[in-house]
mmCIF file of C-alpha atoms in Angstrom:
data_model
loop_
_atom_site.group_PDB
_atom_site.id
_atom_site.type_symbol
_atom_site.label_atom_id
_atom_site.label_comp_id
_atom_site.label_asym_id
_atom_site.label_seq_id
_atom_site.Cartn_x
_atom_site.Cartn_y
_atom_site.Cartn_z
ATOM 1 C CA UNK M 296 119.970 133.151 73.530
ATOM 2 C CA UNK M 297 120.351 130.340 76.057
ATOM 3 C CA UNK M 298 118.691 131.420 79.313
ATOM 4 C CA UNK M 299 118.946 128.062 81.072
ATOM 5 C CA UNK M 300 120.720 128.216 84.418
ATOM 6 C CA UNK M 301 121.378 125.961 87.427
ATOM 7 C CA UNK M 302 123.003 127.184 90.615
ATOM 8 C CA UNK M 303 123.464 126.528 94.307
ATOM 9 C CA UNK M 304 121.442 128.779 96.573
ATOM 10 C CA UNK M 305 118.988 128.743 99.446
ATOM 11 C CA UNK M 306 115.288 128.234 99.975
ATOM 12 C CA UNK M 307 114.264 130.021 103.194
ATOM 13 C CA UNK M 308 117.711 129.312 104.639
ATOM 14 C CA UNK M 309 117.865 125.687 103.465
ATOM 15 C CA UNK M 310 120.564 124.717 100.892
ATOM 16 C CA UNK M 311 118.917 124.354 97.490
ATOM 17 C CA UNK M 312 119.682 123.806 93.830
ATOM 18 C CA UNK M 313 117.788 126.367 91.732
ATOM 19 C CA UNK M 314 116.908 125.780 88.095
ATOM 20 C CA UNK M 315 115.756 128.411 85.611
ATOM 21 C CA UNK M 316 114.574 128.108 82.030
ATOM 22 C CA UNK M 317 112.713 130.846 80.221
ATOM 23 C CA UNK M 318 109.850 131.864 82.476
ATOM 24 C CA UNK M 319 110.077 128.774 84.697
ATOM 25 C CA UNK M 320 112.040 128.220 87.882
ATOM 26 C CA UNK M 321 112.313 125.279 90.285
ATOM 27 C CA UNK M 322 114.147 124.477 93.500
ATOM 28 C CA UNK M 323 115.285 121.183 95.013
ATOM 29 C CA UNK M 324 116.356 120.524 98.630
ATOM 30 C CA UNK M 325 119.055 117.826 98.683
ATOM 31 C CA UNK M 326 119.320 117.567 102.470
ATOM 32 C CA UNK M 327 115.574 117.043 102.945
ATOM 33 C CA UNK M 328 114.743 113.981 100.912
ATOM 34 C CA UNK M 329 115.735 115.333 97.501
ATOM 35 C CA UNK M 330 112.418 117.188 97.606
ATOM 36 C CA UNK M 331 111.554 119.300 94.556
ATOM 37 C CA UNK M 332 110.030 122.005 96.703
ATOM 38 C CA UNK M 333 109.095 124.662 94.108
ATOM 39 C CA UNK M 334 107.944 124.819 90.495
ATOM 40 C CA UNK M 335 106.877 128.282 89.314
ATOM 41 C CA UNK M 336 105.989 130.311 86.251
ATOM 42 C CA UNK M 337 107.706 133.601 87.038
ATOM 43 C CA UNK M 338 106.046 135.467 84.160
ATOM 44 C CA UNK M 339 102.487 134.792 85.326
ATOM 45 C CA UNK M 340 103.229 134.414 89.045
ATOM 46 C CA UNK M 341 101.813 130.875 89.097
ATOM 47 C CA UNK M 342 103.128 128.577 91.827
ATOM 48 C CA UNK M 343 102.192 124.987 91.149
ATOM 49 C CA UNK M 344 103.532 123.150 94.211
ATOM 50 C CA UNK M 345 102.622 123.660 97.863
ATOM 51 C CA UNK M 346 105.697 125.442 99.223
ATOM 52 C CA UNK M 347 106.430 126.071 102.906
ATOM 53 C CA UNK M 348 106.672 129.729 103.858
ATOM 54 C CA UNK M 349 109.665 130.996 105.822
ATOM 55 C CA UNK M 350 107.575 130.726 108.992
ATOM 56 C CA UNK M 351 106.637 127.121 108.175
ATOM 57 C CA UNK M 352 110.176 125.832 107.646
ATOM 58 C CA UNK M 353 110.662 124.389 111.137
ATOM 59 C CA UNK M 354 107.415 122.454 110.822
ATOM 60 C CA UNK M 355 108.381 121.352 107.326
ATOM 61 C CA UNK M 356 111.755 120.043 108.497
ATOM 62 C CA UNK M 357 110.016 118.080 111.282
ATOM 63 C CA UNK M 358 107.405 116.591 108.914
ATOM 64 C CA UNK M 359 108.382 117.097 105.269
ATOM 65 C CA UNK M 360 105.462 115.192 103.739
ATOM 66 C CA UNK M 361 102.928 117.765 102.524
ATOM 67 C CA UNK M 362 105.076 120.220 100.592
ATOM 68 C CA UNK M 363 106.731 119.858 97.203
ATOM 69 C CA UNK M 364 107.337 116.341 95.895
ATOM 70 C CA UNK M 365 108.482 114.025 98.713
ATOM 71 C CA UNK M 366 109.782 110.544 97.876
ATOM 72 C CA UNK M 367 108.047 107.642 99.637
ATOM 73 C CA UNK M 368 109.930 104.340 99.846
ATOM 74 C CA UNK M 369 108.175 102.200 100.918
ATOM 75 C CA UNK M 370 105.014 104.266 100.460
ATOM 76 C CA UNK M 371 101.940 104.743 102.558
ATOM 77 C CA UNK M 372 100.739 102.371 105.296
ATOM 78 C CA UNK M 373 101.857 98.911 106.446
ATOM 79 C CA UNK M 374 99.748 97.015 108.955
ATOM 80 C CA UNK M 375 101.396 97.012 112.406
ATOM 81 C CA UNK M 376 104.587 98.063 110.604
ATOM 82 C CA UNK M 377 105.064 94.493 109.363
ATOM 83 C CA UNK M 378 105.111 92.673 106.073
ATOM 84 C CA UNK M 379 106.521 89.418 104.765
ATOM 85 C CA UNK M 380 108.799 89.188 101.755
ATOM 86 C CA UNK M 381 110.947 86.322 100.535
ATOM 87 C CA UNK M 382 110.143 84.202 103.564
ATOM 88 C CA UNK M 383 111.212 86.875 106.043
ATOM 89 C CA UNK M 384 109.138 89.238 108.142
ATOM 90 C CA UNK M 385 110.189 92.881 108.049
ATOM 91 C CA UNK M 386 109.284 95.089 110.988
ATOM 92 C CA UNK M 387 109.050 98.806 110.336
ATOM 93 C CA UNK M 388 108.592 101.350 113.137
ATOM 94 C CA UNK M 389 104.965 102.154 113.972
ATOM 95 C CA UNK M 390 104.931 105.921 113.440
ATOM 96 C CA UNK M 391 101.210 106.606 113.040
ATOM 97 C CA UNK M 392 99.668 106.202 116.476
ATOM 98 C CA UNK M 393 96.088 106.696 115.273
ATOM 99 C CA UNK M 394 96.191 103.573 113.086
ATOM 100 C CA UNK M 395 99.032 101.556 114.611
ATOM 101 C CA UNK M 396 100.734 101.404 111.217
ATOM 102 C CA UNK M 397 104.009 102.397 109.639
ATOM 103 C CA UNK M 398 103.577 105.399 107.336
ATOM 104 C CA UNK M 399 105.594 106.704 104.363
ATOM 105 C CA UNK M 400 108.948 104.957 104.593
ATOM 106 C CA UNK M 401 112.419 106.371 105.129
ATOM 107 C CA UNK M 402 113.606 108.509 102.206
ATOM 108 C CA UNK M 403 111.408 111.630 102.408
ATOM 109 C CA UNK M 404 113.635 113.254 105.062
ATOM 110 C CA UNK M 405 117.007 111.591 104.521
ATOM 111 C CA UNK M 406 119.856 113.570 102.865
ATOM 112 C CA UNK M 407 120.418 112.945 99.159
ATOM 113 C CA UNK M 408 123.718 113.524 97.354
ATOM 114 C CA UNK M 409 123.933 116.038 94.525
ATOM 115 C CA UNK M 410 125.566 114.174 91.645
ATOM 116 C CA UNK M 411 125.486 117.011 89.162
ATOM 117 C CA UNK M 412 123.622 120.082 88.028
ATOM 118 C CA UNK M 413 123.978 122.285 85.009
ATOM 119 C CA UNK M 414 122.427 123.608 81.844
ATOM 120 C CA UNK M 415 122.320 122.659 78.192
ATOM 121 C CA UNK M 416 120.916 124.380 75.153
ATOM 122 C CA UNK M 417 117.492 122.904 75.897
ATOM 123 C CA UNK M 418 117.152 122.731 79.699
ATOM 124 C CA UNK M 419 118.581 123.206 83.159
ATOM 125 C CA UNK M 420 118.838 120.086 85.322
ATOM 126 C CA UNK M 421 119.836 118.538 88.641
ATOM 127 C CA UNK M 422 120.573 114.912 89.557
ATOM 128 C CA UNK M 423 120.461 113.656 93.155
ATOM 129 C CA UNK M 424 120.905 110.149 94.523
ATOM 130 C CA UNK M 425 120.800 108.053 97.665
ATOM 131 C CA UNK M 426 122.514 104.734 98.370
ATOM 132 C CA UNK M 427 120.913 102.365 100.852
ATOM 133 C CA UNK M 428 123.232 99.715 102.306
ATOM 134 C CA UNK M 429 124.177 98.424 105.741
ATOM 135 C CA UNK M 430 125.331 101.928 106.710
ATOM 136 C CA UNK M 431 121.949 103.559 106.004
ATOM 137 C CA UNK M 432 119.330 103.766 108.825
ATOM 138 C CA UNK M 433 116.707 102.213 106.518
ATOM 139 C CA UNK M 434 118.723 98.984 106.213
ATOM 140 C CA UNK M 435 117.952 97.963 109.805
ATOM 141 C CA UNK M 436 114.294 97.594 108.818
ATOM 142 C CA UNK M 437 114.558 96.639 105.147
ATOM 143 C CA UNK M 438 117.887 94.838 104.631
ATOM 144 C CA UNK M 439 118.261 95.476 100.911
ATOM 145 C CA UNK M 440 121.013 97.358 99.125
ATOM 146 C CA UNK M 441 119.888 99.622 96.327
ATOM 147 C CA UNK M 442 120.636 102.916 94.619
ATOM 148 C CA UNK M 443 118.022 105.508 93.772
ATOM 149 C CA UNK M 444 118.495 108.487 91.493
ATOM 150 C CA UNK M 445 116.238 111.429 90.683
ATOM 151 C CA UNK M 446 116.751 113.754 87.749
ATOM 152 C CA UNK M 447 114.730 116.927 87.245
ATOM 153 C CA UNK M 448 114.985 118.889 84.021
ATOM 154 C CA UNK M 449 113.420 122.303 83.421
ATOM 155 C CA UNK M 450 112.763 123.570 79.917
ATOM 156 C CA UNK M 451 110.160 125.177 77.661
ATOM 157 C CA UNK M 452 107.891 122.147 78.071
ATOM 158 C CA UNK M 453 107.832 122.272 81.855
ATOM 159 C CA UNK M 454 109.451 120.022 84.438
ATOM 160 C CA UNK M 455 110.577 116.468 83.669
ATOM 161 C CA UNK M 456 111.042 113.974 86.498
ATOM 162 C CA UNK M 457 113.015 110.756 86.097
ATOM 163 C CA UNK M 458 113.327 108.144 88.855
ATOM 164 C CA UNK M 459 115.796 105.252 88.693
ATOM 165 C CA UNK M 460 116.119 102.354 91.166
ATOM 166 C CA UNK M 461 118.749 99.596 90.900
ATOM 167 C CA UNK M 462 119.053 96.563 93.161
ATOM 168 C CA UNK M 463 122.696 96.613 94.276
ATOM 169 C CA UNK M 464 122.417 93.636 96.629
ATOM 170 C CA UNK M 465 122.300 89.854 96.450
ATOM 171 C CA UNK M 466 118.645 89.406 97.443
ATOM 172 C CA UNK M 467 115.490 89.968 95.435
ATOM 173 C CA UNK M 468 113.849 93.117 96.804
ATOM 174 C CA UNK M 469 110.349 94.563 96.639
ATOM 175 C CA UNK M 470 110.019 97.762 94.625
ATOM 176 C CA UNK M 471 107.640 99.897 96.691
ATOM 177 C CA UNK M 472 107.553 103.527 95.608
ATOM 178 C CA UNK M 473 105.400 106.662 95.388
ATOM 179 C CA UNK M 474 105.573 110.441 95.219
ATOM 180 C CA UNK M 475 103.568 112.458 97.765
ATOM 181 C CA UNK M 476 103.144 115.311 95.272
ATOM 182 C CA UNK M 477 101.492 118.403 96.774
ATOM 183 C CA UNK M 478 99.706 120.729 94.344
ATOM 184 C CA UNK M 479 98.367 124.228 94.962
ATOM 185 C CA UNK M 480 94.669 124.852 94.306
ATOM 186 C CA UNK M 481 94.528 127.598 93.257
ATOM 187 C CA UNK M 482 97.927 127.912 91.585
ATOM 188 C CA UNK M 483 97.263 131.224 89.761
ATOM 189 C CA UNK M 484 97.301 134.693 91.364
ATOM 190 C CA UNK M 485 93.816 136.144 91.697
ATOM 191 C CA UNK M 486 92.064 132.780 91.445
ATOM 192 C CA UNK M 487 90.209 130.863 94.148
ATOM 193 C CA UNK M 488 89.878 127.145 94.793
ATOM 194 C CA UNK M 489 86.349 127.403 93.385
ATOM 195 C CA UNK M 490 87.921 128.228 90.007
ATOM 196 C CA UNK M 491 89.715 124.852 89.971
ATOM 197 C CA UNK M 492 88.586 121.598 88.366
ATOM 198 C CA UNK M 493 90.396 118.329 89.076
ATOM 199 C CA UNK M 494 90.599 115.431 86.654
ATOM 200 C CA UNK M 495 92.405 112.199 87.592
ATOM 201 C CA UNK M 496 92.797 108.933 85.663
ATOM 202 C CA UNK M 497 91.331 106.692 88.337
ATOM 203 C CA UNK M 498 89.521 103.407 87.821
ATOM 204 C CA UNK M 499 87.989 101.786 90.887
ATOM 205 C CA UNK M 500 88.075 102.951 94.498
ATOM 206 C CA UNK M 501 89.564 100.592 97.064
ATOM 207 C CA UNK M 502 87.607 100.046 100.257
ATOM 208 C CA UNK M 503 89.679 101.008 103.316
ATOM 209 C CA UNK M 504 89.045 99.810 106.844
ATOM 210 C CA UNK M 505 89.195 101.881 110.040
ATOM 211 C CA UNK M 506 92.988 101.676 110.002
ATOM 212 C CA UNK M 507 93.136 103.049 106.438
ATOM 213 C CA UNK M 508 94.171 99.669 105.043
ATOM 214 C CA UNK M 509 92.612 98.058 101.935
ATOM 215 C CA UNK M 510 90.145 95.265 102.590
ATOM 216 C CA UNK M 511 90.707 93.856 99.101
ATOM 217 C CA UNK M 512 87.248 94.958 97.968
ATOM 218 C CA UNK M 513 86.036 97.980 96.015
ATOM 219 C CA UNK M 514 83.361 100.531 96.839
ATOM 220 C CA UNK M 515 81.094 102.333 94.365
ATOM 221 C CA UNK M 516 82.211 105.683 93.004
ATOM 222 C CA UNK M 517 80.151 108.729 93.917
ATOM 223 C CA UNK M 518 78.864 111.167 91.316
ATOM 224 C CA UNK M 519 81.735 113.530 92.157
ATOM 225 C CA UNK M 520 84.291 110.745 91.732
ATOM 226 C CA UNK M 521 82.809 109.876 88.362
ATOM 227 C CA UNK M 522 83.150 113.553 87.432
ATOM 228 C CA UNK M 523 86.772 113.429 88.587
ATOM 229 C CA UNK M 524 87.349 110.763 85.920
ATOM 230 C CA UNK M 525 85.612 112.856 83.250
ATOM 231 C CA UNK M 526 84.905 116.560 83.006
ATOM 232 C CA UNK M 527 86.566 117.428 86.317
ATOM 233 C CA UNK M 528 85.384 118.418 89.785
ATOM 234 C CA UNK M 529 86.057 120.984 92.514
ATOM 235 C CA UNK M 530 89.003 119.408 94.402
ATOM 236 C CA UNK M 531 87.513 119.998 97.849
ATOM 237 C CA UNK M 532 84.003 118.638 97.314
ATOM 238 C CA UNK M 533 84.480 116.444 100.422
ATOM 239 C CA UNK M 534 87.367 115.282 102.635
ATOM 240 C CA UNK M 535 89.442 112.785 100.679
ATOM 241 C CA UNK M 536 92.034 110.292 101.859
ATOM 242 C CA UNK M 537 91.107 107.862 99.107
ATOM 243 C CA UNK M 538 92.829 105.053 97.253
ATOM 244 C CA UNK M 539 92.103 104.155 93.623
ATOM 245 C CA UNK M 540 93.360 101.935 90.852
ATOM 246 C CA UNK M 541 94.933 103.835 87.973
ATOM 247 C CA UNK M 542 93.118 103.591 84.633
ATOM 248 C CA UNK M 543 94.982 105.240 81.770
ATOM 249 C CA UNK M 544 92.998 107.419 79.389
ATOM 250 C CA UNK M 545 94.177 107.847 75.819
ATOM 251 C CA UNK M 546 97.345 105.964 76.777
ATOM 252 C CA UNK M 547 98.274 108.314 79.609
ATOM 253 C CA UNK M 548 98.066 108.238 83.392
ATOM 254 C CA UNK M 549 97.789 111.746 84.734
ATOM 255 C CA UNK M 550 96.229 114.470 86.835
ATOM 256 C CA UNK M 551 94.883 117.654 85.286
ATOM 257 C CA UNK M 552 94.043 120.723 87.352
ATOM 258 C CA UNK M 553 92.283 123.414 85.346
ATOM 259 C CA UNK M 554 91.864 127.003 86.503
ATOM 260 C CA UNK M 555 88.832 128.098 84.522
ATOM 261 C CA UNK M 556 89.354 131.787 85.401
ATOM 262 C CA UNK M 557 93.009 131.855 84.348
ATOM 263 C CA UNK M 558 92.470 129.584 81.345
ATOM 264 C CA UNK M 559 95.352 127.290 82.329
ATOM 265 C CA UNK M 560 95.650 123.572 83.050
ATOM 266 C CA UNK M 561 98.455 122.034 85.095
ATOM 267 C CA UNK M 562 99.139 118.517 83.780
ATOM 268 C CA UNK M 563 100.964 115.921 85.888
ATOM 269 C CA UNK M 564 101.600 113.008 83.516
ATOM 270 C CA UNK M 565 103.132 110.279 85.692
ATOM 271 C CA UNK M 566 103.536 107.338 83.319
ATOM 272 C CA UNK M 567 101.840 103.966 83.364
ATOM 273 C CA UNK M 568 104.178 102.197 85.808
ATOM 274 C CA UNK M 569 102.086 103.700 88.587
ATOM 275 C CA UNK M 570 99.165 101.307 89.004
ATOM 276 C CA UNK M 571 97.497 103.111 91.919
ATOM 277 C CA UNK M 572 96.599 106.635 93.025
ATOM 278 C CA UNK M 573 96.213 108.055 96.504
ATOM 279 C CA UNK M 574 94.515 111.410 96.828
ATOM 280 C CA UNK M 575 94.458 113.457 100.019
ATOM 281 C CA UNK M 576 93.001 116.964 100.287
ATOM 282 C CA UNK M 577 93.811 117.953 103.867
ATOM 283 C CA UNK M 578 90.285 117.453 105.172
ATOM 284 C CA UNK M 579 88.788 119.433 102.244
ATOM 285 C CA UNK M 580 90.529 122.622 103.390
ATOM 286 C CA UNK M 581 91.159 124.777 100.354
ATOM 287 C CA UNK M 582 94.712 125.608 99.354
ATOM 288 C CA UNK M 583 96.397 122.377 98.288
ATOM 289 C CA UNK M 584 95.850 118.663 97.778
ATOM 290 C CA UNK M 585 98.058 115.646 97.090
ATOM 291 C CA UNK M 586 97.581 113.469 93.982
ATOM 292 C CA UNK M 587 100.027 110.662 94.790
ATOM 293 C CA UNK M 588 101.123 108.276 92.015
ATOM 294 C CA UNK M 589 101.960 104.947 93.625
ATOM 295 C CA UNK M 590 103.392 101.764 92.121
ATOM 296 C CA UNK M 591 101.513 99.354 94.354
ATOM 297 C CA UNK M 592 98.458 99.060 96.543
ATOM 298 C CA UNK M 593 98.704 100.251 100.152
ATOM 299 C CA UNK M 594 99.968 97.382 102.357
ATOM 300 C CA UNK M 595 100.463 95.394 99.131
ATOM 301 C CA UNK M 596 102.613 92.561 100.579
ATOM 302 C CA UNK M 597 99.794 91.824 103.022
ATOM 303 C CA UNK M 598 96.974 91.741 100.448
ATOM 304 C CA UNK M 599 95.888 88.403 99.011
ATOM 305 C CA UNK M 600 95.374 89.426 95.404
ATOM 306 C CA UNK M 601 97.451 88.764 92.269
ATOM 307 C CA UNK M 602 100.694 90.730 92.365
ATOM 308 C CA UNK M 603 100.207 92.113 88.852
ATOM 309 C CA UNK M 604 96.758 93.414 89.787
ATOM 310 C CA UNK M 605 98.005 95.349 92.821
ATOM 311 C CA UNK M 606 101.274 96.578 91.291
ATOM 312 C CA UNK M 607 103.524 94.494 93.547
ATOM 313 C CA UNK M 608 106.760 93.552 91.807
ATOM 314 C CA UNK M 609 110.349 92.713 92.629
ATOM 315 C CA UNK M 610 113.829 93.641 91.488
ATOM 316 C CA UNK M 611 116.351 90.814 91.182
ATOM 317 C CA UNK M 612 120.035 91.586 91.843
ATOM 318 C CA UNK M 613 121.176 94.029 89.185
ATOM 319 C CA UNK M 614 117.629 94.798 88.013
ATOM 320 C CA UNK M 615 116.584 98.388 87.289
ATOM 321 C CA UNK M 616 113.193 100.085 87.437
ATOM 322 C CA UNK M 617 112.730 103.583 86.083
ATOM 323 C CA UNK M 618 109.911 105.886 85.059
ATOM 324 C CA UNK M 619 109.584 109.385 83.641
ATOM 325 C CA UNK M 620 106.922 111.921 84.538
ATOM 326 C CA UNK M 621 106.278 115.534 83.566
ATOM 327 C CA UNK M 622 104.575 118.608 84.978
ATOM 328 C CA UNK M 623 103.552 121.144 82.347
ATOM 329 C CA UNK M 624 100.960 123.793 81.590
ATOM 330 C CA UNK M 625 98.372 123.959 78.823
ATOM 331 C CA UNK M 626 96.665 127.271 78.126
ATOM 332 C CA UNK M 627 93.164 127.635 76.723
#
């Protein structure tokens, strides 16, 4: 029997597309950045993403960055809100007073269009898109025309995530992209954060200055960070707002969060196009943290290092970049 379903509904009063497949369900908010706000195992009661409660919705709408899976384009911080590309200087609004930088781009709160949703014999799915051109508010700061599409599919093997970007303009554009994925720790009913072990395929840690911008140098990894690369570590061992290179293990670039009490591991396999990781754990306050797969280094256009090394690349007119990721659960 096919129990895959996709429907229009609400999430705490906000229009949503709900997906169901077997014991999984997920919800996406088209009007708030195409944010995949919920991914749940209804049979076990596990909730894998940091969801806003009904009481938190007003705060979420005002700052939709730390719940679900927000889209960052361009991602993270840019010094003084400026960077040079193709001989031109782009000036982004300074929206982080503490550092004097631009933070997180323009697409995490903009409305996305629902292209289609439905169900097949193997999954339920939703496709949303956004078109940036001279009529989009982002164009005033980054004058490039492009189309972006997200497709989420829910099936017996968890949640697939496909991102597609096409340069629709006449100028070569930078491809600057990340997800600000927000994961619950713990994610299982009855567990505590102390039951959780985090593993992340990081390589080296970038040194950040007082404005949270890379200096271009690396700093040594601590014992806990080395454990994060290997057997895993308590996710809140210290406050983290850290930036790392990605270093694939066994051909895969991913986060694993294991609940040793529940005997379950949440895997977030992001693909090898993401050359950097950010990780932020809300000042080491238990409850959730953000493992953020990022194409390029923070402030990449302003860093004097080889473009290939820092994940900085361009899309010529008509070029396409796409990547596929997956969230799924392994049980021990």
